[in-house]
XYZ file of C-alpha atoms in Angstrom:
544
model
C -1.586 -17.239 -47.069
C -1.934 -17.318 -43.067
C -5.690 -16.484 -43.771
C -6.443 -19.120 -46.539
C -4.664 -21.766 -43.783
C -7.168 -20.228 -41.522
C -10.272 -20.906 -44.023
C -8.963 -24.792 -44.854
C -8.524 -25.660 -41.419
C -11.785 -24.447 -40.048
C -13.473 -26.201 -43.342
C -11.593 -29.683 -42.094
C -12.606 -28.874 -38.499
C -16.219 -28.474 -39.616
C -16.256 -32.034 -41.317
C -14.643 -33.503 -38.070
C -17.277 -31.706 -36.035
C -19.722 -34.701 -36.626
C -17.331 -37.152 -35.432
C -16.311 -37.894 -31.694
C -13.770 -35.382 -30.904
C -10.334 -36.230 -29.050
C -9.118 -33.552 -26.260
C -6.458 -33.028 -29.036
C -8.851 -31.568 -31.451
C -10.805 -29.258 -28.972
C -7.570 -27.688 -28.738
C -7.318 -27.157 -32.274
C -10.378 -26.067 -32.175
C -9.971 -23.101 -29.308
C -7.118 -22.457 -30.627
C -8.515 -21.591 -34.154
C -11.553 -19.637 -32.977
C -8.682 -17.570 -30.769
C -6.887 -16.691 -34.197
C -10.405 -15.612 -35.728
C -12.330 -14.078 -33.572
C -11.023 -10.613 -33.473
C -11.207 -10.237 -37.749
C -13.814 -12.607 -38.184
C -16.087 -13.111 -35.009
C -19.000 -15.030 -37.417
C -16.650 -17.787 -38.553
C -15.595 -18.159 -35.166
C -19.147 -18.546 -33.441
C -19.328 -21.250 -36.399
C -16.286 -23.170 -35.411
C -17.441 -23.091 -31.661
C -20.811 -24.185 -32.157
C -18.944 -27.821 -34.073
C -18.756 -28.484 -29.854
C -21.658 -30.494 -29.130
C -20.658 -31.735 -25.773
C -18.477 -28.807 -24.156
C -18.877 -30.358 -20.671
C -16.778 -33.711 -21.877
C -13.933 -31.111 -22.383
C -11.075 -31.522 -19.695
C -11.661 -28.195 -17.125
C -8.787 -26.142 -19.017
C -10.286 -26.750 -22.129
C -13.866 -26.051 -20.983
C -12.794 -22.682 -19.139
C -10.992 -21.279 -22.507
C -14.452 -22.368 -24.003
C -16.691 -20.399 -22.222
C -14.705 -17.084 -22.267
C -14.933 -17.653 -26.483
C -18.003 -18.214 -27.012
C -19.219 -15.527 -24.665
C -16.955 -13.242 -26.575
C -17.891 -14.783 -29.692
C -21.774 -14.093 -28.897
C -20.572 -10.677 -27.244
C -18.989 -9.758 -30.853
C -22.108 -11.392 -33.223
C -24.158 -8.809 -31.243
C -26.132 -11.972 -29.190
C -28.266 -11.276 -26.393
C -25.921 -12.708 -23.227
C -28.971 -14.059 -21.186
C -27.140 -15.346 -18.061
C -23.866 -15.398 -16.219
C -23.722 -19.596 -15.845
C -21.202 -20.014 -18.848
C -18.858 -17.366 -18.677
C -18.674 -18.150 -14.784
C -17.061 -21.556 -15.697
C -14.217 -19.359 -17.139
C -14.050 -17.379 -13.880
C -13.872 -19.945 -11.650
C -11.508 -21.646 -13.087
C -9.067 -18.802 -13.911
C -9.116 -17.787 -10.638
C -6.314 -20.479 -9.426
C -5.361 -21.292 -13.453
C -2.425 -18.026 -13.154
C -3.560 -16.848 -16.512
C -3.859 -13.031 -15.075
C -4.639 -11.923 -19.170
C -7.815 -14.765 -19.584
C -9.059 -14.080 -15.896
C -8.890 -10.461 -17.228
C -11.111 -11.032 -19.759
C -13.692 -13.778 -17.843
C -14.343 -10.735 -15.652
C -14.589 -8.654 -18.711
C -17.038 -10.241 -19.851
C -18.835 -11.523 -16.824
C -19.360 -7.644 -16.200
C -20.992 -7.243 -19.965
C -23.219 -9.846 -18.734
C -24.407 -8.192 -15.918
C -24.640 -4.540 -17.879
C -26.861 -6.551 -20.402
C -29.071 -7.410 -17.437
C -29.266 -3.931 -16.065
C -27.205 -4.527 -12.984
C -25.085 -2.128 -13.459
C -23.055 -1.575 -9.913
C -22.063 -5.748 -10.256
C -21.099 -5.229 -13.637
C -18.735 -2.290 -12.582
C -17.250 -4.665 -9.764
C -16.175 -7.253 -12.449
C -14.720 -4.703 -14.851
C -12.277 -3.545 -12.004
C -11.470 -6.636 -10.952
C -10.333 -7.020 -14.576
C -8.575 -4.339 -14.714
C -6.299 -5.404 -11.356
C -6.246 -9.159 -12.659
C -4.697 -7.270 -16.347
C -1.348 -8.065 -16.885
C 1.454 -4.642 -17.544
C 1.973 -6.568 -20.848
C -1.613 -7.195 -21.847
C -3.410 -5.811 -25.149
C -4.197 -2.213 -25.152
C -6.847 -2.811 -27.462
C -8.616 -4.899 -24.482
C -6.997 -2.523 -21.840
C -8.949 0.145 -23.564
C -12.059 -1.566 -23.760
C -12.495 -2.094 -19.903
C -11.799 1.414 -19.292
C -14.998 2.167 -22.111
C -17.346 0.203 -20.506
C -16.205 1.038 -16.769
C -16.804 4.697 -18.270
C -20.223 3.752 -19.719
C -21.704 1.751 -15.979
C -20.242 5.089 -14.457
C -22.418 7.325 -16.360
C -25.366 5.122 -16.179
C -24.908 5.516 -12.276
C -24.372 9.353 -12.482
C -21.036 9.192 -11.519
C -20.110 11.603 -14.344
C -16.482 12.813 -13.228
C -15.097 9.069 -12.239
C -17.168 7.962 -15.954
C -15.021 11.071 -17.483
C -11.597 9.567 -16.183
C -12.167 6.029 -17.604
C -13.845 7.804 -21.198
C -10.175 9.784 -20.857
C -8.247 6.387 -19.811
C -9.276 4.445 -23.139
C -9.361 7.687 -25.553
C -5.503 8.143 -24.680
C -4.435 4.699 -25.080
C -6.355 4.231 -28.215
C -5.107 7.781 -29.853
C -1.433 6.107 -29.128
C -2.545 3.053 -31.054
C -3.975 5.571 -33.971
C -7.535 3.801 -33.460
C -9.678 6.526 -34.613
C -12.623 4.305 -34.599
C -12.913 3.654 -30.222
C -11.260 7.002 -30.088
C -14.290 8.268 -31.500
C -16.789 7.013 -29.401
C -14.395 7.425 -26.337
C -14.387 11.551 -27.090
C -18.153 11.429 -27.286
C -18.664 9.969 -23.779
C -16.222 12.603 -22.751
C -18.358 15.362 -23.824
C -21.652 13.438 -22.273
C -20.499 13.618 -19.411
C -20.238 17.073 -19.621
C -23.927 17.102 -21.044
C -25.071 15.692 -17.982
C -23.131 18.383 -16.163
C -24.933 20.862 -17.611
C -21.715 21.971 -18.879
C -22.747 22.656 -22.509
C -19.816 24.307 -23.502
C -16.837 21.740 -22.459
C -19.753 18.930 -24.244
C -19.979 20.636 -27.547
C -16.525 21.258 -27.759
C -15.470 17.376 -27.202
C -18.479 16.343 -29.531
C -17.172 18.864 -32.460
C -13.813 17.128 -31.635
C -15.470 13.924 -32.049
C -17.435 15.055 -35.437
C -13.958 16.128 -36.939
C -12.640 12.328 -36.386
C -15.866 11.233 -37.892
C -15.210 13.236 -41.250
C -11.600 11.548 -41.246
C -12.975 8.167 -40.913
C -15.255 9.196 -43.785
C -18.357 7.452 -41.483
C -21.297 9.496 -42.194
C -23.391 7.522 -39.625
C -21.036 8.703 -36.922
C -21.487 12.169 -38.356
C -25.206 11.789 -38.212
C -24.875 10.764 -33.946
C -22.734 14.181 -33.252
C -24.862 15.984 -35.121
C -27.671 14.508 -32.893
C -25.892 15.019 -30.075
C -25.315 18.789 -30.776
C -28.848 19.659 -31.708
C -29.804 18.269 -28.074
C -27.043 21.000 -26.645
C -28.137 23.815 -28.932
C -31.451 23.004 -28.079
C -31.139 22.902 -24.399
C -29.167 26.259 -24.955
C -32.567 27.388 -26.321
C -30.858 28.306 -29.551
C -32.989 26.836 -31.994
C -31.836 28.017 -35.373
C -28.318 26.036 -34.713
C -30.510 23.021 -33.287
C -32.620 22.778 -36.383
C -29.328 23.039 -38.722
C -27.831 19.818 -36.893
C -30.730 17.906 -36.711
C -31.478 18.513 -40.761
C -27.959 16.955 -41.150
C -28.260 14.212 -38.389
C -31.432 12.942 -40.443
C -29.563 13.109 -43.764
C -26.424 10.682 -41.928
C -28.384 8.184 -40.067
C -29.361 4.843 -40.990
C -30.733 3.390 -38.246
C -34.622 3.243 -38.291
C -33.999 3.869 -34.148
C -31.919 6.681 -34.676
C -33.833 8.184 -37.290
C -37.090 8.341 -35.658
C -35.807 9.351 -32.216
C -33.954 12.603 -34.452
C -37.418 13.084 -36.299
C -39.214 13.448 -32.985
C -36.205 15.606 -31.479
C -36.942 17.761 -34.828
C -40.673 18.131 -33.761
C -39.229 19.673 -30.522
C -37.260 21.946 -32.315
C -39.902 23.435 -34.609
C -42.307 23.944 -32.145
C -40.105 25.847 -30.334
C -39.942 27.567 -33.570
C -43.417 28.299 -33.607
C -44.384 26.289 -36.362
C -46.548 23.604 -35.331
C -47.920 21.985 -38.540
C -44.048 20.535 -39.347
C -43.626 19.592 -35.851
C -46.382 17.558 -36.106
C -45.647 16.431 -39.358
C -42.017 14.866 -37.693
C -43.868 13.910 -34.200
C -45.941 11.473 -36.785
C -42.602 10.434 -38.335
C -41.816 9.789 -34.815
C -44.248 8.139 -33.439
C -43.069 4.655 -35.466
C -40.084 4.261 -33.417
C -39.315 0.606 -32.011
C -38.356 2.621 -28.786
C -41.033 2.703 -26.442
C -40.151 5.685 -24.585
C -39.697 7.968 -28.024
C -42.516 6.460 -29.344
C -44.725 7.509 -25.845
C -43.134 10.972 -26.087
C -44.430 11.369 -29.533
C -47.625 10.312 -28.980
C -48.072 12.588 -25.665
C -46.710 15.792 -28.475
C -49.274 14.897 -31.112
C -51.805 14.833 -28.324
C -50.993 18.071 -26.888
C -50.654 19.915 -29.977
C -54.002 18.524 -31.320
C -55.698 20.121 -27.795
C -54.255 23.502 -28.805
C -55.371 23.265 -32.516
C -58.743 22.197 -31.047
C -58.912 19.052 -32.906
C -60.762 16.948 -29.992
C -61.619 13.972 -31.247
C -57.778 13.420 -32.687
C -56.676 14.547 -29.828
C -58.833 11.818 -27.091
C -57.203 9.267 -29.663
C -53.501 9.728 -29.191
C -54.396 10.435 -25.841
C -55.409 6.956 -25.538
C -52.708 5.485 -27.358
C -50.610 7.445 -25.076
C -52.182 6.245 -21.937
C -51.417 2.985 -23.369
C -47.741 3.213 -24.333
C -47.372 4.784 -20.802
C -49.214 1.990 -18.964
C -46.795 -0.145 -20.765
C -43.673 1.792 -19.973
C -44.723 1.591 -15.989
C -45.146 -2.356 -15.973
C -41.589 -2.060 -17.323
C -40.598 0.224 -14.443
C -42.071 -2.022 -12.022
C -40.729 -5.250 -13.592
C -37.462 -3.775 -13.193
C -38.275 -2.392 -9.829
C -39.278 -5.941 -8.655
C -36.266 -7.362 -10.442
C -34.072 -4.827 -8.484
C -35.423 -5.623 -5.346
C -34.842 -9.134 -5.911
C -31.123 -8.403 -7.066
C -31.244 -6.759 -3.880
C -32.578 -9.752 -1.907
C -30.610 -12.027 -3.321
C -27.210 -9.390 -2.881
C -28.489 -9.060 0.949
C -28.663 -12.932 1.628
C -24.901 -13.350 -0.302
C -23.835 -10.675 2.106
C -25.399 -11.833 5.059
C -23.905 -15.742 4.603
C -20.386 -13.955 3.798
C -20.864 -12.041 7.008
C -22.097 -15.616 8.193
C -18.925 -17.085 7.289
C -16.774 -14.052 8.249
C -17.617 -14.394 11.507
C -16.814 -17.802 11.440
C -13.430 -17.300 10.149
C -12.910 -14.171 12.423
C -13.839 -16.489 15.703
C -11.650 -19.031 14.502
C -8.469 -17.137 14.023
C -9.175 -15.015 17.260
C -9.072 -18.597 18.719
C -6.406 -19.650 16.950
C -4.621 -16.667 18.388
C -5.467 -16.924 21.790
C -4.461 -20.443 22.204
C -1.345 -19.696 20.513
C -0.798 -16.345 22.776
C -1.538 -18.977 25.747
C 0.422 -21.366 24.339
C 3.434 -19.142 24.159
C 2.773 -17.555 27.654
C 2.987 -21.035 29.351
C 6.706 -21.867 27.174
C 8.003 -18.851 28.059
C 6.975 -19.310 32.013
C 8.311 -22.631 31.491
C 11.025 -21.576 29.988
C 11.312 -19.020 33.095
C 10.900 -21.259 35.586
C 13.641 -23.771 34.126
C 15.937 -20.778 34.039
C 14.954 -19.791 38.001
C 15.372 -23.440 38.689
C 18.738 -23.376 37.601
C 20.089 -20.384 38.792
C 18.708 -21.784 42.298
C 20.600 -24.745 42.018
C 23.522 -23.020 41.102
C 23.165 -20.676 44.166
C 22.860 -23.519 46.214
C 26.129 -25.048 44.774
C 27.552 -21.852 45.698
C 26.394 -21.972 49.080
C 27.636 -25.414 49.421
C 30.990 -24.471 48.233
C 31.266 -21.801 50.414
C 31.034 -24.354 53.817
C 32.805 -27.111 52.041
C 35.695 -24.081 51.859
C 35.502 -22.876 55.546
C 35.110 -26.394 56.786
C 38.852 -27.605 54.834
C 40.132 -24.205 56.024
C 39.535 -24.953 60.012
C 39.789 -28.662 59.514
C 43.660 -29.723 60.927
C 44.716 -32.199 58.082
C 48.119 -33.986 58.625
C 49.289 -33.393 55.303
C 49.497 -29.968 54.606
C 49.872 -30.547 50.626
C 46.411 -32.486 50.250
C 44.249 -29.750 51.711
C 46.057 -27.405 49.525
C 44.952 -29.330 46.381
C 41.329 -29.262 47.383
C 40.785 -26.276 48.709
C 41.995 -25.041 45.020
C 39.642 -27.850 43.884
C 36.632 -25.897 45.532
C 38.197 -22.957 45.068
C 37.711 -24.046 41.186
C 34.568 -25.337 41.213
C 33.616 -22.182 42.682
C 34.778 -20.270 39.604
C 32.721 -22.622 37.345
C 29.332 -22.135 39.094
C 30.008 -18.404 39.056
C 30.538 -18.700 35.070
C 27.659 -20.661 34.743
C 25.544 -18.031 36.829
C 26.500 -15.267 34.507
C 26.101 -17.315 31.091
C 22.262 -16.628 32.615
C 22.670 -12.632 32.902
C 21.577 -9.965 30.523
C 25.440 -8.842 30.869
C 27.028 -12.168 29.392
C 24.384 -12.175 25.734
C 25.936 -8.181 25.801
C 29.564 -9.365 26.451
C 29.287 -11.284 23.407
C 27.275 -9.525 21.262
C 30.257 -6.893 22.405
C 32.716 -9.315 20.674
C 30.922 -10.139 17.683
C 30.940 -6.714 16.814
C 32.488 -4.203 14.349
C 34.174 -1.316 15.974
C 31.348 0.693 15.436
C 28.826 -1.277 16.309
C 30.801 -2.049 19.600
C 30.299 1.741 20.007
C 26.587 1.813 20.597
C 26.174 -1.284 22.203
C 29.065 -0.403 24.763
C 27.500 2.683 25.356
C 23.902 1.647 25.989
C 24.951 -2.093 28.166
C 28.299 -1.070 30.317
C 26.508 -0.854 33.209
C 24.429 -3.893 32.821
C 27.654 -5.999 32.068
C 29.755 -4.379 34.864
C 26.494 -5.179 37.504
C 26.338 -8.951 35.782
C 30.062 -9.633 36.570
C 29.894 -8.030 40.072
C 26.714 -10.087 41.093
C 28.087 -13.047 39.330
C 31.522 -13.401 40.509
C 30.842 -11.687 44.531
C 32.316 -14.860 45.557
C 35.467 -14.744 42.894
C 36.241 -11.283 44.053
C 36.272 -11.592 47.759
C 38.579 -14.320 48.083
C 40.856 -11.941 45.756
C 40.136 -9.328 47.686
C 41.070 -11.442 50.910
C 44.194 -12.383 49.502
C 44.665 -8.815 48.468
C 43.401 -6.181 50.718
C 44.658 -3.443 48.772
C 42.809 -4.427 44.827
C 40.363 -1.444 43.956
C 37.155 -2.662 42.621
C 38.382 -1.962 39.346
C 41.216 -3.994 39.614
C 38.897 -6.921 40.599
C 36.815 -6.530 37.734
C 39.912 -6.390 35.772
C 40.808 -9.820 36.844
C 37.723 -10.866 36.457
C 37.455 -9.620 33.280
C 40.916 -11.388 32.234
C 40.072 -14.728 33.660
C 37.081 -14.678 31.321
C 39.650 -14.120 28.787
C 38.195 -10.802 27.597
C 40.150 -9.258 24.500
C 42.297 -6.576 25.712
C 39.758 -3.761 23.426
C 36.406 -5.405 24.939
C 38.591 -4.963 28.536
C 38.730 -1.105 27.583
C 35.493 -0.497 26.287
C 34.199 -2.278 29.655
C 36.066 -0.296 31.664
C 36.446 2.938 29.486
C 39.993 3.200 29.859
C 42.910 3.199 27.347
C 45.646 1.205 26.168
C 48.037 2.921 28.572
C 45.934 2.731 31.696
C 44.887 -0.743 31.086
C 49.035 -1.576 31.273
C 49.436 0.590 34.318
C 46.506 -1.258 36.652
C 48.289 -4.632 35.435
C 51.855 -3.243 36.851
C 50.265 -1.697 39.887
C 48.243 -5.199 40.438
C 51.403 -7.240 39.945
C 53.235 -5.030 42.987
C 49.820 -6.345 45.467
C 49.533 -9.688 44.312
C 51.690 -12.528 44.749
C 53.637 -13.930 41.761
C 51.819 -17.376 41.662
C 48.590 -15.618 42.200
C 49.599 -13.255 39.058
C 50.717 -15.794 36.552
C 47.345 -17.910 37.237
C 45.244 -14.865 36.245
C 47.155 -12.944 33.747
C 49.061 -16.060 32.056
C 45.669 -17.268 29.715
């Protein structure tokens, strides 16, 4: 039913494919050629090609598009000439946050570039597909990258990292039961091996490969192994084996390419044999391939075995067709050679305005860094200098209070009570300024950090900052503790910083971790204090 829908709307579609399309009906469109183009890749090419003006499409529309109909020409076996439309899908994808479609643009954007022979560009895209891939993508497609990754690999002689992808997309598709792409995945195994010279390890994964050929009852994909394993047997110089699987590959193959490359393989196995009338017989058999290079080969054999027969004047002939064929195959080699080095020109100059633009970027942020570095530098002196500034002006309040203090105490004022109230005045003020010096000490962030604290954090912050508080409050309060200490000759210094300690109404356990004392001690100093100090001294400190 869901395939007959398929068929009726993709007849409709065609009829509405001469009319002005609305961005509504693209979508149909895509989205119909999505649905067909894994079981029927033909019918979707079809339904692609009722687009007659892709670039009206909105850009998402025009993006999903491109990747299509490069897969769709991809599956219909269509030359992909150049990288312009499947780049649209790239481009856009990029910044879209489809992860599965920029998968595939890259994908195919790499089969582009193997098509063209640029293999090490084509091997870039196919692992940026393979990081763009989503966990929950399609194994089917998951497998695929690894295939062709495998394939670039072993075109660049990179036979163990070609092995690992081969291995990659054989696993996944033996856990889908895909037989088919397990198949051809086993087979690059074992060339890899080949090209190892590792003949063993190869004919083992190629008889591996011929079994799932019999169980897919594919007697083409018997004929390739048996191909295949007449090339090992051969190279083993074991020619009896070599002749039996190329007899069989011949029987199993249907394509004229295939055939006439296993007819000239067959020449090389029976003169090996010693029996030089058949090889030439398959050499001519040979000789008709549409492959240039087998063809060339064939013609060089039938030459040389002509020279030993003594048959001169055949022999001057394929030599010339030979020269020929092999005057053609080097204007290919240089053609390619040329078209490298212009890849290469053309990859230099990318590289060098990258580098161009690198640099550029690289200045900038090293600029960017450096002014903020200086910025920073000048807030903090700032910031430094402000602090300075106002510890100075504190100091000099301090200062200040000090003469203001001796000048009241010498000064003879008739009323006794008056000079009383300011010298505590001062004598208060002086307290404040010697608060506000420490609120600008290492000591007083510690203090509080000190309260903030769980017990066990107090612990290790106690244990690493006593000092610096203890230091803090002596600088801080000199002034606090010397007219205690004037009024009180006989207060320790710990019992100054004690009533220091309590004026800054200190908790009773931050008191004891400042002072690393106990409970007990801590009530013993306070009695001993109370017998030196006078009462209304002892209830303005200790009554807070």
């Amino acid at each position: 039913m869901k395939k007959q829908f398929s068929i009726l709307l993709f007849l409709i579609l065609l009829v509405l494919g001469s009319c002005q399309k609305t961005s509504l009906e693209y979508f149909a469109i895509l989205q119909s050629t999505d649905s067909l183009i894994q079981t029927d890749s033909e019918k979707a090419l079809q339904l692609l090609k009722t687009i007659s003006a892709p670039q009206k499409m909105k850009k998402s529309d025009r993006a999903w598009y491109a990747l299509l109909m490069t897969q769709a020409q991809y599956k219909n076996y269509i030359p992909l000439e150049n990288d312009s439309l499947i780049r649209t899908a790239v481009d856009y994808y990029k910044y879209s946050g489809d992860k599965e479609k920029l998968a595939k643009s890259y994908f195919y954007l790499g089969c582009v570039y193997r098509e063209q022979k640029r293999t090490s560009t084509a091997i870039d895209c196919y692992l940026k597909s393979l990081r763009n891939m989503p966990k929950e993508c399609d194994s089917t497609f998951l497998a695929m990258i690894y295939y062709h990754s495998g394939e670039c690999y072993k075109d660049q002689n990179m036979t163990e990292t070609a092995r690992k992808m081969y291995q990659q997309a054989r696993d996944i598709n033996l856990r889908r039961h895909d037989t088919l792409r397990a198949f051809h995945n086993v087979r690059g195994i074992g060339t890899t091996f080949f090209l190892e010279l590792q003949l063993d390890s190869a004919t083992y994964h190629h008889k591996q490969a011929l079994a799932m050929s019999f169980s897919l009852d594919y007697p083409v994909l018997s004929g390739i192994i048996y191909k295949d394993l007449s090339g090992y047997y051969y190279e083993q110089k074991r020619y009896e084996q070599a002749y039996t699987y190329i007899s069989k590959a011949i029987a199993n193959l249907s394509d004229i390419e295939d055939i006439t490359s296993a007819y000239s393989i067959k020449g090389d196995i029976l003169y090996q044999m010693d029996k030089k009338d058949s090889a030439l017989y398959y050499w001519h058999l040979g000789k008709e391939s549409p492959d240039i290079y087998t063809k060339t080969s064939n013609y060089d054999n039938i030459y040389r075995i002509n020279k030993e027969l003594g048959n001169w004047e055949t022999a001057v002939l394929y030599a010339d067709s030979f020269i020929v064929y092999y005057d053609s195959i080097q204007t290919m080699n240089d053609r390619a050679e040329i078209d490298s080095l212009t890849d290469d020109h053309q990859l230099e100059l990318h590289k060098y305005k990258l580098s161009v633009k690198q640099r550029r970027t690289t200045y900038f942020l090293l600029g960017l860094f450096l002014f903020l570095a200086l910025s920073l530098s000048l807030l903090f002196l700032w910031r430094d200098r402000k602090r300075k500034n106002k510890y100075m002006a504190l100091q000099k309040q301090l200062r200040e209070n000090r003469v203001k203090t001796l000048s009241l105490a010498k000064t003879d004022i008739p009323k006794e009570e008056k000079r009383d109230n300011r010298l505590y005045e001062f004598k208060k003020e002086k307290f404040d300024i010697c608060i506000s010096l420490f609120k600008s000490t290492e000591g007083y962030k510690r203090l509080n950090e000190l309260e903030e604290a769980k017990p066990k954090e107090r612990i290790n912050i106690i244990k690493r900052y006593r000092t610096v508080i203890t230091i803090d409050i002596k600088r801080s309060f000199v002034d606090i503790m010397e007219d205690l200490n004037n009024i009180c000759p006989t207060l320790t210094h710990e019992d100054l910083l004690y009533c220091v300690l309590t004026l800054l109404q200190c908790p009773k356990e931050i008191i004891m971790d400042v002072m690393d004392t106990s409970s007990d001690a801590i009530k013993t100093r306070k009695n001993r204090i109370k017998n030196k100090m006078g009462k209304d001294l002892f209830d303005f400190i200790f009554s807070n």
